[in-house]
Amino acid sequence: MSEVASAVASEVKETFHVVGKSVPRRDGIGHVTGKTVYVDDISFPGMLHLKMVRSPIHHGIIRNVDFSEAEKVPGFVRVLTHRDVPKNLYTILCLIGVGPDEEPVLAVDRVLYKGEPIAAIVAETEEAAMEAVSRVRLDLEELPAVFDVEEALKPDAPILKPWGTNYFIYEGHPCRRVRFGDVEKGFAQADYIIEEVYNTSPIEHAPTETTACVAKPEPDGRYTVYTNTQALFFTMDNTALILQVPFSKLHFVGGTVGGGFGGKVDVIVEPIATLAAMKTGRPVKFKYTREEEMRVSSTRSAWRMYFKDGVMKDGRIIARKVISYADSGAYNRHTPYVITKHAANVAGPYFIPNVYIDVYCVYTNRQPASAMRGFGVTPASFAVECQMDKIAETIGMDPWEIRFINAYRNGDMRPHQKVVEDATLIEVMKAAAELAGHPLPEHLLKMHSWDRERA
Amino acid sequence: MASRIVTFNLNGRDVEVMVKPLTTLQTVLREHLRLTATKSGCRQGGCGSCTVLVNGEPVLSCLLPVEDVAGQTVVTLEGITPVEGLHPIQQAFFDNYAIQCGYCSPGMIMVIKALLDRNPNPTRQEVMDAIAGNVCRCTGYESILRAAEDAARRLQTV
């Protein structure tokens, strides 16, 4: 063990009662006995089931929706359309000031992705709800669709948003921007210019438990909502806004989540199930099928990241320009925030004096993207570390050394104007090298995260 | 088609249910009998979270019409859970942190129960083969393998 690691280990041992020790899980007995109650394990007498009528096409105009055959299905209770939703247009990040509202709870006259909900059907059983959904006749006019971020930004692309662009607008700009130093001057001084483009695919979180909730009217006029959301109060607040009811009218019960990974922070099933409970006076369960979870629920966005680095012979990166495009799919969900986190981190955990970053939140006709582990930092790290290896290879330097040389130190200014205060990158790399059995040369072992501060 | 009565032995007791044709064992357990330890992750045979034992063999209850178990023996996680304390496999899962979100745990435990019943001392590869049809999305496979090996030791010393 390294000096630092063993010092930390002994401090942990002496000082902490929980850190560094195994603690029995409070929910563990419930999990191993099957007594933990997940949302789908909850049911109430008289409970109804909700299923969505979904768009079979990627982009189109809704000319007519005919429910007459669906209404004849035994067990059919009622249908909900956009006219039933008090505030049908929403964007979940309105709670942190992101706007404008742009996603309908239920489609009004247009669909922007395959699987977009058009109407909700409530029935006595899940089977009856599914049967009724299958008998709804949709009259849609298909429009050209776009599935690639750069195609979506071309002048002839179909425009998806009422404000006339296929990108989110950040304080009047078409992208989230970071400017630090003078990147062109950096490129002019550099010994090497190293360019690459990195692509990542959308990723479905695929939790073993699908997204679900049960909304139950209470005798006192409130609604109890049992949900597997990862964001209980966030979801409750958005539900109250969509349904235009005071927050005090809703009681959200949650915390038991059968896998989420960011896939259960969107506000998807609760508003419509609660509305159905209001309109019918009965408990309503809305549980995604596995197919809905895989094909309709949001994903990690697909990314395209263009890197251009200016590097000196001694290994110092002196300029980095990154143009990134995230495929938000048809709607915002969490992507505008994902982009901001990406912009703050795509220069990597390295000190680079000249940085220029543009990150675009682009709308396409894919299913909406949203949060997933790392909020846009994960694809940034993938690209950054591939780029670091490419730099090392190009200039003929050890990939460990290139990272040690460029690692940010305490006191460094990051491109988004935050001073580094808690760097441990060098220490972590030393510990990793030790664990991997990779001996590091003396001049790297002498480096540490405080060496520029002390200089 | 008319409903019919199906009788089978569940967790040591005979039960009688009236079902429409092709009702799955999973639906009967969860919806009719309210035994919800058996989970419902995909209802298409893809995740293993609904695994129960039929005549001692692990079976995906979401794909099995309940009529197919007429007259046979079914054991669910409720059936191996003692009134007090835990079954040695459950204890091994708990002690080895082979649980995260918990949604795959019932299926995993039933698969390992079936394995250890016929092979009390499996190799790691045999445990891996046994759980190959069970998806853990929190990716705790390593701790699940450790729990299975620990359970085998506990059962041999009981």
Coordinates of C-alpha atoms in Angstrom, one line a residue:
Chain A
M1 CA 0.0 0.0 0.0
S2 CA 1.2 3.5 -0.8
E3 CA 2.1 5.9 1.9
V4 CA -1.0 8.0 1.3
A5 CA -3.3 5.0 1.1
S6 CA -2.0 3.4 4.3
A7 CA -2.2 6.8 6.1
V8 CA -5.9 7.1 5.0
A9 CA -6.6 3.5 5.9
S10 CA -5.3 3.9 9.5
E11 CA -7.1 7.1 9.9
V12 CA -10.4 5.4 8.8
K13 CA -9.7 2.6 11.2
E14 CA -9.2 4.8 14.2
T15 CA -11.7 7.5 13.6
F16 CA -14.8 6.1 11.9
H17 CA -17.4 3.7 13.2
V18 CA -19.2 3.0 9.9
V19 CA -16.8 4.1 7.1
G20 CA -14.6 1.3 6.2
K21 CA -16.8 -1.3 7.9
S22 CA -19.5 -3.6 6.5
V23 CA -22.9 -2.6 7.9
P24 CA -26.0 -5.0 7.6
R25 CA -28.5 -3.5 5.2
R26 CA -31.7 -2.4 6.8
D27 CA -33.7 -3.5 3.7
G28 CA -31.8 -6.7 3.3
I29 CA -34.1 -9.1 5.2
G30 CA -37.1 -7.9 3.1
H31 CA -35.1 -8.4 -0.1
V32 CA -34.0 -12.0 0.7
T33 CA -37.4 -13.0 1.9
G34 CA -39.4 -11.3 -0.8
K35 CA -41.3 -9.3 1.8
T36 CA -40.1 -6.0 0.5
V37 CA -43.1 -4.4 -1.1
Y38 CA -42.5 -3.0 -4.6
V39 CA -45.1 -0.9 -6.3
D40 CA -46.4 -3.8 -8.5
D41 CA -46.9 -5.8 -5.3
I42 CA -49.5 -3.2 -4.2
S43 CA -53.2 -3.6 -5.1
F44 CA -56.5 -2.4 -3.7
P45 CA -60.0 -3.5 -4.0
G46 CA -61.7 -1.9 -7.1
M47 CA -58.3 -1.0 -8.6
L48 CA -58.3 0.0 -12.2
H49 CA -55.5 -0.4 -14.7
L50 CA -54.2 2.2 -17.1
K51 CA -52.6 1.6 -20.5
M52 CA -51.4 4.1 -23.1
V53 CA -52.4 4.5 -26.8
R54 CA -49.1 5.2 -28.4
S55 CA -47.9 6.6 -31.6
P56 CA -46.8 3.8 -34.1
I57 CA -44.8 6.4 -36.1
H58 CA -41.8 8.6 -35.5
H59 CA -43.3 11.9 -36.6
G60 CA -46.8 12.9 -37.7
I61 CA -49.9 14.9 -37.4
I62 CA -52.9 13.5 -35.5
R63 CA -55.9 13.8 -37.8
N64 CA -58.4 11.8 -35.7
V65 CA -58.6 9.3 -32.9
D66 CA -61.6 7.0 -32.8
F67 CA -62.3 5.3 -29.5
S68 CA -65.7 3.8 -30.5
E69 CA -64.5 0.2 -30.8
A70 CA -62.4 0.5 -27.7
E71 CA -65.4 1.6 -25.6
K72 CA -67.1 -1.7 -26.4
V73 CA -64.5 -3.8 -24.8
P74 CA -65.9 -5.5 -21.6
G75 CA -64.2 -3.8 -18.6
F76 CA -63.5 -0.5 -20.4
V77 CA -64.0 2.3 -18.0
R78 CA -62.9 5.5 -19.6
V79 CA -60.5 7.3 -21.9
L80 CA -58.3 10.3 -21.0
T81 CA -57.0 12.7 -23.7
H82 CA -55.0 15.9 -23.6
R83 CA -58.3 17.8 -23.0
D84 CA -58.6 16.1 -19.6
V85 CA -55.1 17.2 -18.4
P86 CA -55.3 20.6 -16.6
K87 CA -51.8 21.7 -17.6
N88 CA -50.9 19.4 -20.4
L89 CA -47.6 21.0 -21.5
Y90 CA -44.8 20.6 -19.0
T91 CA -41.0 20.3 -18.7
I92 CA -39.8 18.6 -15.6
L93 CA -36.8 20.9 -15.0
C94 CA -39.2 23.9 -14.6
L95 CA -38.5 23.3 -10.9
I96 CA -35.0 24.6 -11.4
G97 CA -36.0 27.4 -13.8
V98 CA -35.7 25.6 -17.2
G99 CA -38.2 26.5 -19.8
P100 CA -40.3 26.7 -21.8
D101 CA -42.8 23.9 -21.3
E102 CA -42.6 21.7 -24.3
E103 CA -43.7 18.1 -23.7
P104 CA -47.4 17.2 -23.7
V105 CA -48.6 14.7 -21.1
L106 CA -50.8 13.4 -23.9
A107 CA -50.2 14.4 -27.5
V108 CA -52.4 17.2 -28.8
D109 CA -52.2 17.3 -32.6
R110 CA -48.7 16.0 -33.3
V111 CA -46.4 13.1 -32.3
L112 CA -42.7 13.5 -32.3
Y113 CA -41.5 9.9 -31.5
K114 CA -42.6 6.3 -31.9
G115 CA -44.3 5.4 -28.7
E116 CA -45.4 8.9 -27.7
P117 CA -48.6 8.7 -25.6
I118 CA -51.7 9.9 -27.3
A119 CA -54.5 8.8 -25.0
A120 CA -54.8 6.8 -21.8
I121 CA -57.4 4.0 -21.4
V122 CA -58.6 2.9 -17.9
A123 CA -60.2 -0.5 -17.5
E124 CA -61.2 -3.0 -14.9
T125 CA -58.3 -5.3 -15.7
E126 CA -54.9 -5.0 -17.4
E127 CA -56.0 -7.3 -20.1
A128 CA -59.1 -5.2 -20.8
A129 CA -57.1 -2.0 -21.0
M130 CA -54.6 -3.6 -23.4
E131 CA -57.5 -5.0 -25.5
A132 CA -59.2 -1.6 -25.6
V133 CA -55.9 0.1 -26.6
S134 CA -55.5 -2.3 -29.5
R135 CA -58.9 -1.3 -30.8
V136 CA -58.3 2.5 -30.9
R137 CA -58.2 3.7 -34.5
L138 CA -55.5 6.3 -35.2
D139 CA -55.7 8.5 -38.3
L140 CA -52.2 9.9 -38.5
E141 CA -50.4 11.8 -41.3
E142 CA -46.8 10.7 -41.3
L143 CA -44.1 13.5 -41.6
P144 CA -40.4 13.2 -42.4
A145 CA -38.4 12.2 -39.3
V146 CA -34.8 13.0 -38.3
F147 CA -32.6 10.7 -36.2
D148 CA -29.2 12.2 -36.3
V149 CA -28.0 15.3 -34.3
E150 CA -26.1 17.0 -37.1
E151 CA -28.9 16.2 -39.7
A152 CA -31.4 17.8 -37.3
L153 CA -29.3 21.0 -37.3
K154 CA -29.3 21.3 -41.1
P155 CA -31.5 24.1 -42.6
D156 CA -33.7 21.6 -44.4
A157 CA -34.4 19.4 -41.4
P158 CA -38.0 19.0 -40.2
I159 CA -38.5 21.5 -37.3
L160 CA -39.7 19.8 -34.2
K161 CA -40.1 22.7 -31.7
P162 CA -42.6 25.6 -31.7
W163 CA -39.8 28.1 -31.2
G164 CA -38.5 27.2 -34.7
T165 CA -35.2 25.3 -34.0
N166 CA -34.2 21.8 -33.2
Y167 CA -32.0 22.9 -30.3
F168 CA -32.5 24.1 -26.7
I169 CA -31.7 27.7 -26.2
Y170 CA -29.3 28.6 -23.5
E171 CA -29.6 32.3 -22.5
G172 CA -30.1 33.3 -26.2
H173 CA -27.4 30.9 -27.5
P174 CA -27.9 27.7 -29.5
C175 CA -25.6 25.8 -27.2
R176 CA -24.1 25.7 -23.7
R177 CA -20.7 27.5 -24.1
V178 CA -17.5 27.6 -22.1
R179 CA -14.7 30.0 -22.9
F180 CA -11.4 30.1 -21.2
G181 CA -8.1 31.6 -22.4
D182 CA -7.5 31.9 -26.1
V183 CA -7.9 28.6 -27.8
E184 CA -6.7 29.7 -31.3
K185 CA -3.5 31.2 -29.8
G186 CA -3.0 27.9 -28.0
F187 CA -3.3 25.9 -31.2
A188 CA -0.8 28.3 -32.9
Q189 CA 1.8 27.7 -30.2
A190 CA 1.3 23.9 -30.1
D191 CA 3.8 21.3 -31.4
Y192 CA 0.9 18.9 -32.3
I193 CA -2.7 19.3 -33.2
I194 CA -4.6 16.1 -32.4
E195 CA -8.2 15.8 -33.6
E196 CA -10.8 13.0 -33.2
V197 CA -14.5 12.4 -33.1
Y198 CA -16.2 10.2 -30.5
N199 CA -19.6 8.7 -30.7
T200 CA -21.7 7.0 -28.1
S201 CA -25.0 5.2 -28.5
P202 CA -28.2 5.6 -26.5
I203 CA -28.4 3.3 -23.5
E204 CA -31.5 2.0 -21.9
H205 CA -31.3 1.7 -18.1
A206 CA -33.3 -1.6 -18.3
P207 CA -34.2 -1.9 -14.6
T208 CA -35.5 -5.3 -13.7
E209 CA -38.6 -3.7 -12.2
T210 CA -40.4 -1.6 -14.8
T211 CA -41.6 2.0 -14.1
A212 CA -44.9 1.9 -12.1
C213 CA -47.3 3.6 -9.7
V214 CA -50.6 3.2 -8.0
A215 CA -52.7 6.3 -7.4
K216 CA -55.4 6.0 -4.8
P217 CA -58.1 8.4 -3.8
E218 CA -58.5 8.8 -0.1
P219 CA -61.7 9.6 1.8
D220 CA -60.2 13.0 2.9
G221 CA -60.0 14.2 -0.7
R222 CA -56.2 13.6 -1.0
Y223 CA -54.5 11.1 -3.3
T224 CA -51.9 8.7 -2.1
V225 CA -49.4 7.8 -4.9
Y226 CA -47.3 4.7 -4.4
T227 CA -44.4 5.0 -6.9
N228 CA -41.0 3.7 -7.8
T229 CA -39.7 7.1 -8.8
Q230 CA -36.1 7.9 -7.9
A231 CA -37.2 11.5 -7.3
L232 CA -40.1 11.5 -5.0
F233 CA -40.6 15.2 -4.2
F234 CA -39.5 16.2 -7.7
T235 CA -42.2 14.0 -9.1
M236 CA -44.8 15.1 -6.6
D237 CA -44.2 18.8 -7.4
N238 CA -44.4 18.2 -11.1
T239 CA -47.6 16.1 -10.7
A240 CA -49.2 18.9 -8.7
L241 CA -48.3 21.5 -11.4
I242 CA -49.6 19.3 -14.2
L243 CA -52.8 18.5 -12.3
Q244 CA -53.1 22.1 -11.0
V245 CA -53.7 21.0 -7.5
P246 CA -52.1 22.2 -4.2
F247 CA -49.1 20.1 -3.2
S248 CA -51.0 19.3 0.0
K249 CA -53.5 17.3 -2.0
L250 CA -50.9 14.7 -2.9
H251 CA -49.2 12.2 -0.6
F252 CA -46.3 10.4 -2.4
V253 CA -45.0 7.1 -1.0
G254 CA -41.8 5.7 -2.4
G255 CA -38.2 4.7 -1.8
T256 CA -38.4 1.1 -2.9
V257 CA -37.0 1.0 -6.4
G258 CA -36.3 -2.2 -8.3
G259 CA -33.4 -0.6 -10.2
G260 CA -33.3 2.9 -11.6
F261 CA -29.9 4.1 -12.7
G262 CA -31.5 7.5 -13.6
G263 CA -34.3 5.9 -15.6
K264 CA -36.8 6.6 -13.0
V265 CA -36.3 10.3 -12.4
D266 CA -38.6 11.4 -15.2
V267 CA -42.2 12.2 -14.3
I268 CA -44.0 9.7 -16.5
V269 CA -46.6 7.5 -14.9
E270 CA -47.7 9.5 -11.8
P271 CA -49.5 12.5 -13.3
I272 CA -51.7 10.5 -15.6
A273 CA -52.5 7.7 -13.1
T274 CA -53.4 10.4 -10.5
L275 CA -55.6 12.1 -13.0
A276 CA -57.3 8.8 -13.8
A277 CA -57.9 8.2 -10.0
M278 CA -59.4 11.7 -9.8
K279 CA -61.7 11.1 -12.8
T280 CA -62.9 7.6 -11.7
G281 CA -62.7 7.9 -7.9
R282 CA -60.9 4.5 -7.8
P283 CA -57.3 3.4 -7.3
V284 CA -55.4 3.2 -10.6
K285 CA -52.3 1.2 -11.4
F286 CA -50.1 2.2 -14.3
K287 CA -47.2 -0.2 -14.8
Y288 CA -45.0 -0.2 -17.9
T289 CA -44.6 -3.5 -19.8
R290 CA -41.1 -4.6 -20.5
E291 CA -41.6 -3.5 -24.1
E292 CA -42.5 0.0 -22.9
E293 CA -39.6 0.1 -20.6
M294 CA -37.2 -0.8 -23.4
R295 CA -38.8 1.2 -26.3
V296 CA -40.6 4.1 -24.7
S297 CA -38.9 5.1 -21.4
S298 CA -36.1 7.5 -21.8
T299 CA -32.5 6.5 -22.4
R300 CA -29.0 8.0 -22.0
S301 CA -28.7 10.3 -24.9
A302 CA -26.5 9.5 -27.9
W303 CA -23.5 11.7 -28.1
R304 CA -21.2 13.0 -30.9
M305 CA -18.1 14.8 -29.6
Y306 CA -15.5 16.5 -31.7
F307 CA -12.2 17.1 -30.0
K308 CA -9.3 19.3 -31.2
D309 CA -6.3 19.5 -28.9
G310 CA -3.1 21.5 -29.1
V311 CA -0.2 19.6 -27.3
M312 CA 3.4 20.4 -26.6
K313 CA 6.3 18.0 -27.1
D314 CA 6.7 17.7 -23.3
G315 CA 3.1 16.4 -23.1
R316 CA 1.3 19.5 -21.9
I317 CA -2.1 20.1 -23.4
I318 CA -2.3 23.8 -24.0
A319 CA -5.5 24.1 -25.9
R320 CA -8.7 22.0 -26.2
K321 CA -11.7 22.7 -28.4
V322 CA -14.8 20.5 -28.0
I323 CA -18.0 20.6 -30.0
S324 CA -20.5 18.1 -28.6
Y325 CA -24.0 17.2 -29.7
A326 CA -26.4 15.3 -27.4
D327 CA -29.4 13.6 -28.9
S328 CA -32.2 14.7 -26.5
G329 CA -34.8 12.8 -28.5
A330 CA -38.1 14.4 -28.9
Y331 CA -38.3 16.3 -25.6
N332 CA -36.2 17.9 -22.9
R333 CA -36.7 15.6 -19.9
H334 CA -33.3 16.1 -18.0
T335 CA -31.1 16.7 -21.1
P336 CA -30.7 20.5 -20.8
Y337 CA -29.1 19.9 -17.4
V338 CA -27.1 16.9 -18.7
I339 CA -25.6 19.3 -21.3
T340 CA -24.5 21.8 -18.6
K341 CA -22.8 19.0 -16.6
H342 CA -21.1 17.8 -19.8
A343 CA -19.9 21.3 -20.7
A344 CA -18.4 21.7 -17.2
N345 CA -16.5 18.3 -17.4
V346 CA -15.6 17.7 -21.0
A347 CA -12.2 19.3 -20.6
G348 CA -11.5 16.4 -18.3
P349 CA -9.8 16.4 -14.9
Y350 CA -6.8 18.2 -16.5
F351 CA -5.4 21.7 -16.4
I352 CA -5.7 23.2 -19.8
P353 CA -5.1 27.0 -20.1
N354 CA -7.1 27.6 -23.3
V355 CA -10.5 25.9 -23.6
Y356 CA -13.4 26.4 -26.0
I357 CA -16.5 24.3 -25.5
D358 CA -19.9 24.3 -27.3
V359 CA -22.5 21.7 -26.3
Y360 CA -25.7 21.4 -28.2
C361 CA -29.0 19.9 -26.8
V362 CA -30.5 18.6 -30.1
Y363 CA -34.1 17.4 -30.7
T364 CA -34.7 14.4 -33.0
N365 CA -37.5 12.0 -33.5
R366 CA -36.0 9.4 -31.1
Q367 CA -37.6 8.5 -27.8
P368 CA -36.6 11.2 -25.3
A369 CA -33.3 10.9 -23.6
S370 CA -32.8 11.9 -20.0
A371 CA -30.7 11.2 -16.9
M372 CA -28.5 8.2 -16.5
R373 CA -25.6 7.7 -14.1
G374 CA -23.3 10.8 -14.5
F375 CA -25.7 13.2 -16.3
G376 CA -23.5 13.6 -19.5
V377 CA -20.2 13.3 -17.6
T378 CA -19.9 9.6 -18.5
P379 CA -19.7 10.1 -22.3
A380 CA -17.4 13.1 -21.7
S381 CA -15.0 10.9 -19.6
F382 CA -15.1 8.2 -22.3
A383 CA -14.1 10.7 -25.0
V384 CA -11.6 12.5 -22.8
E385 CA -9.7 9.3 -21.8
C386 CA -9.7 7.9 -25.3
Q387 CA -8.3 11.3 -26.4
M388 CA -5.6 11.1 -23.7
D389 CA -4.5 7.7 -25.0
K390 CA -4.5 9.1 -28.5
I391 CA -2.3 12.0 -27.5
A392 CA 0.1 9.7 -25.7
E393 CA 0.4 7.5 -28.7
T394 CA 0.8 10.4 -31.1
I395 CA 3.6 12.1 -29.2
G396 CA 5.2 8.9 -28.1
M397 CA 4.7 9.3 -24.4
D398 CA 3.6 6.8 -21.7
P399 CA -0.2 7.1 -21.1
W400 CA 0.3 7.3 -17.4
E401 CA 2.8 10.1 -17.7
I402 CA 0.6 12.2 -20.0
R403 CA -2.1 12.1 -17.3
F404 CA 0.2 12.9 -14.4
I405 CA 1.6 15.9 -16.3
N406 CA -1.8 17.3 -17.1
A407 CA -3.7 16.4 -14.0
Y408 CA -5.3 19.4 -12.3
R409 CA -3.8 20.4 -9.0
N410 CA -5.4 22.2 -6.1
G411 CA -5.6 25.9 -6.8
D412 CA -6.0 25.5 -10.6
M413 CA -8.8 27.4 -12.3
R414 CA -11.1 25.1 -14.3
P415 CA -12.5 26.3 -17.6
H416 CA -16.0 27.0 -16.2
Q417 CA -14.4 29.3 -13.6
K418 CA -14.3 27.0 -10.5
V419 CA -11.1 26.8 -8.5
V420 CA -10.0 23.2 -7.8
E421 CA -10.2 22.6 -4.1
D422 CA -10.4 18.9 -3.6
A423 CA -8.2 17.2 -6.2
T424 CA -7.0 13.7 -5.6
L425 CA -6.5 12.6 -9.1
I426 CA -2.7 12.0 -8.8
E427 CA -3.2 10.1 -5.5
V428 CA -5.9 8.0 -7.1
M429 CA -3.7 7.2 -10.1
K430 CA -0.8 6.3 -7.8
A431 CA -3.1 3.9 -5.9
A432 CA -4.5 2.5 -9.2
A433 CA -1.0 1.9 -10.6
E434 CA -0.1 0.1 -7.4
L435 CA -3.2 -2.1 -7.4
A436 CA -2.6 -2.9 -11.1
G437 CA 1.0 -3.8 -10.4
H438 CA 2.3 -1.1 -12.7
P439 CA 5.5 0.5 -11.4
L440 CA 5.6 4.3 -11.8
P441 CA 8.9 6.1 -12.4
E442 CA 10.3 8.3 -9.5
H443 CA 9.5 11.6 -11.1
L444 CA 5.8 10.7 -11.2
L445 CA 5.7 9.3 -7.7
K446 CA 7.0 12.7 -6.5
M447 CA 4.0 14.5 -7.9
H448 CA 0.9 15.3 -5.8
S449 CA -2.3 17.3 -6.0
W450 CA -0.8 20.1 -3.9
D451 CA 2.5 20.6 -5.7
R452 CA 1.5 23.7 -7.7
E453 CA -0.2 25.3 -4.6
R454 CA 3.0 25.0 -2.6
A455 CA 5.2 26.2 -5.5
Chain B
M1 CA -63.3 -20.1 -23.2
A2 CA -64.7 -21.1 -19.8
S3 CA -62.6 -20.9 -16.7
R4 CA -61.6 -24.1 -15.0
I5 CA -60.4 -25.3 -11.7
V6 CA -56.7 -26.2 -11.2
T7 CA -55.3 -27.9 -8.1
F8 CA -51.7 -28.1 -7.2
N9 CA -49.5 -28.3 -4.2
L10 CA -48.1 -24.9 -3.2
N11 CA -45.5 -24.6 -0.5
G12 CA -46.7 -27.8 1.1
R13 CA -50.4 -27.2 0.9
D14 CA -52.9 -28.1 -1.7
V15 CA -54.5 -25.1 -3.4
E16 CA -57.4 -24.7 -5.8
V17 CA -57.7 -21.8 -8.2
M18 CA -60.2 -21.0 -10.9
V19 CA -58.5 -19.6 -14.0
K20 CA -59.1 -18.7 -17.6
P21 CA -57.1 -20.9 -20.0
L22 CA -53.5 -19.9 -20.4
T23 CA -53.4 -17.9 -17.2
T24 CA -49.8 -18.1 -16.1
L25 CA -48.5 -19.5 -12.8
Q26 CA -47.0 -16.1 -12.2
T27 CA -50.4 -14.4 -12.4
V28 CA -52.0 -17.0 -10.2
L29 CA -49.3 -16.5 -7.5
R30 CA -49.2 -12.7 -7.6
E31 CA -52.7 -11.7 -8.5
H32 CA -54.9 -14.6 -7.3
L33 CA -53.0 -15.8 -4.2
R34 CA -51.3 -12.5 -3.4
L35 CA -47.9 -14.2 -3.0
T36 CA -45.7 -11.4 -4.3
A37 CA -42.2 -12.6 -3.5
T38 CA -42.3 -14.0 -7.0
K39 CA -41.4 -11.0 -9.1
S40 CA -42.6 -9.7 -12.5
G41 CA -39.8 -8.1 -14.4
C42 CA -40.6 -8.8 -18.0
R43 CA -43.4 -11.4 -18.4
Q44 CA -41.6 -12.8 -21.4
G45 CA -39.1 -15.2 -20.1
G46 CA -36.2 -12.8 -20.3
C47 CA -35.2 -11.8 -16.7
G48 CA -35.6 -14.8 -14.4
S49 CA -37.1 -12.7 -11.6
C50 CA -40.2 -14.9 -11.5
T51 CA -38.4 -18.2 -11.0
V52 CA -40.1 -20.8 -8.8
L53 CA -39.5 -24.5 -8.3
V54 CA -41.8 -27.0 -10.0
N55 CA -41.1 -30.5 -8.7
G56 CA -37.8 -29.1 -7.5
E57 CA -36.7 -27.7 -10.9
P58 CA -36.4 -23.9 -11.5
V59 CA -39.1 -22.7 -13.9
L60 CA -40.0 -19.3 -15.3
S61 CA -43.5 -18.8 -13.9
C62 CA -44.3 -16.1 -16.3
L63 CA -44.2 -18.5 -19.3
L64 CA -46.0 -21.4 -17.6
P65 CA -49.8 -21.9 -17.9
V66 CA -51.0 -22.9 -14.4
E67 CA -52.8 -25.8 -15.9
D68 CA -49.4 -27.3 -16.6
V69 CA -48.7 -27.6 -12.9
A70 CA -52.0 -29.4 -12.1
G71 CA -51.3 -32.1 -9.5
Q72 CA -47.6 -31.0 -9.2
T73 CA -45.5 -29.4 -6.5
V74 CA -44.7 -25.7 -6.6
V75 CA -42.3 -23.9 -4.2
T76 CA -41.9 -20.2 -4.0
L77 CA -39.6 -18.0 -1.9
E78 CA -42.4 -17.8 0.7
G79 CA -42.2 -21.6 0.9
I80 CA -38.6 -21.7 2.0
T81 CA -38.7 -18.7 4.3
P82 CA -38.9 -19.9 8.0
V83 CA -41.4 -18.2 10.4
E84 CA -38.4 -16.9 12.3
G85 CA -34.9 -16.3 10.9
L86 CA -33.7 -17.1 7.5
H87 CA -33.1 -20.1 5.3
P88 CA -29.3 -20.7 5.0
I89 CA -29.3 -19.4 1.4
Q90 CA -31.2 -16.3 2.4
Q91 CA -28.7 -15.8 5.3
A92 CA -25.8 -16.2 2.8
F93 CA -27.4 -13.6 0.5
F94 CA -27.8 -11.2 3.4
D95 CA -24.4 -11.7 4.9
N96 CA -22.6 -11.4 1.5
Y97 CA -24.5 -8.3 0.4
A98 CA -25.8 -10.3 -2.6
I99 CA -28.7 -7.8 -2.7
Q100 CA -28.9 -4.3 -4.0
C101 CA -32.3 -3.3 -5.4
G102 CA -33.6 -6.7 -4.4
Y103 CA -35.7 -7.3 -7.4
C104 CA -33.7 -10.2 -8.8
S105 CA -33.1 -11.7 -5.4
P106 CA -36.1 -14.0 -5.1
G107 CA -35.4 -15.6 -8.5
M108 CA -31.7 -15.9 -7.8
I109 CA -32.4 -17.6 -4.4
M110 CA -34.8 -20.1 -6.0
V111 CA -32.3 -21.0 -8.8
I112 CA -29.6 -21.5 -6.2
K113 CA -31.9 -23.6 -4.0
A114 CA -32.6 -25.9 -7.0
L115 CA -28.8 -26.1 -7.8
L116 CA -27.8 -26.9 -4.2
D117 CA -30.6 -29.5 -3.8
R118 CA -29.1 -31.6 -6.6
N119 CA -25.5 -30.5 -6.4
P120 CA -24.5 -29.7 -2.8
N121 CA -20.9 -28.7 -3.7
P122 CA -21.0 -26.8 -7.0
T123 CA -18.0 -25.2 -8.7
R124 CA -18.1 -21.5 -9.5
Q125 CA -18.8 -22.3 -13.1
E126 CA -21.7 -24.5 -12.2
V127 CA -23.2 -21.6 -10.1
M128 CA -22.6 -19.3 -13.1
D129 CA -24.4 -21.7 -15.4
A130 CA -27.3 -22.0 -12.9
I131 CA -27.9 -18.3 -12.7
A132 CA -27.3 -17.7 -16.4
G133 CA -31.0 -17.0 -17.0
N134 CA -31.3 -14.5 -14.2
V135 CA -30.6 -10.8 -14.8
C136 CA -29.2 -8.6 -12.1
R137 CA -29.1 -5.0 -13.4
C138 CA -27.3 -3.6 -10.3
T139 CA -24.5 -6.0 -11.5
G140 CA -23.9 -7.7 -8.2
Y141 CA -23.1 -11.0 -9.8
E142 CA -19.8 -11.4 -8.0
S143 CA -21.4 -11.1 -4.6
I144 CA -24.2 -13.4 -5.7
L145 CA -21.6 -16.1 -6.6
R146 CA -20.0 -15.6 -3.2
A147 CA -23.3 -16.0 -1.5
A148 CA -24.0 -19.2 -3.4
E149 CA -20.7 -20.7 -2.4
D150 CA -21.2 -19.5 1.2
A151 CA -24.7 -21.1 1.2
A152 CA -23.3 -24.4 0.0
R153 CA -20.9 -24.4 2.9
R154 CA -23.6 -23.5 5.4
L155 CA -26.0 -26.2 4.1
Q156 CA -23.2 -28.9 4.4
T157 CA -22.5 -28.0 8.0
V158 CA -26.2 -27.8 9.1

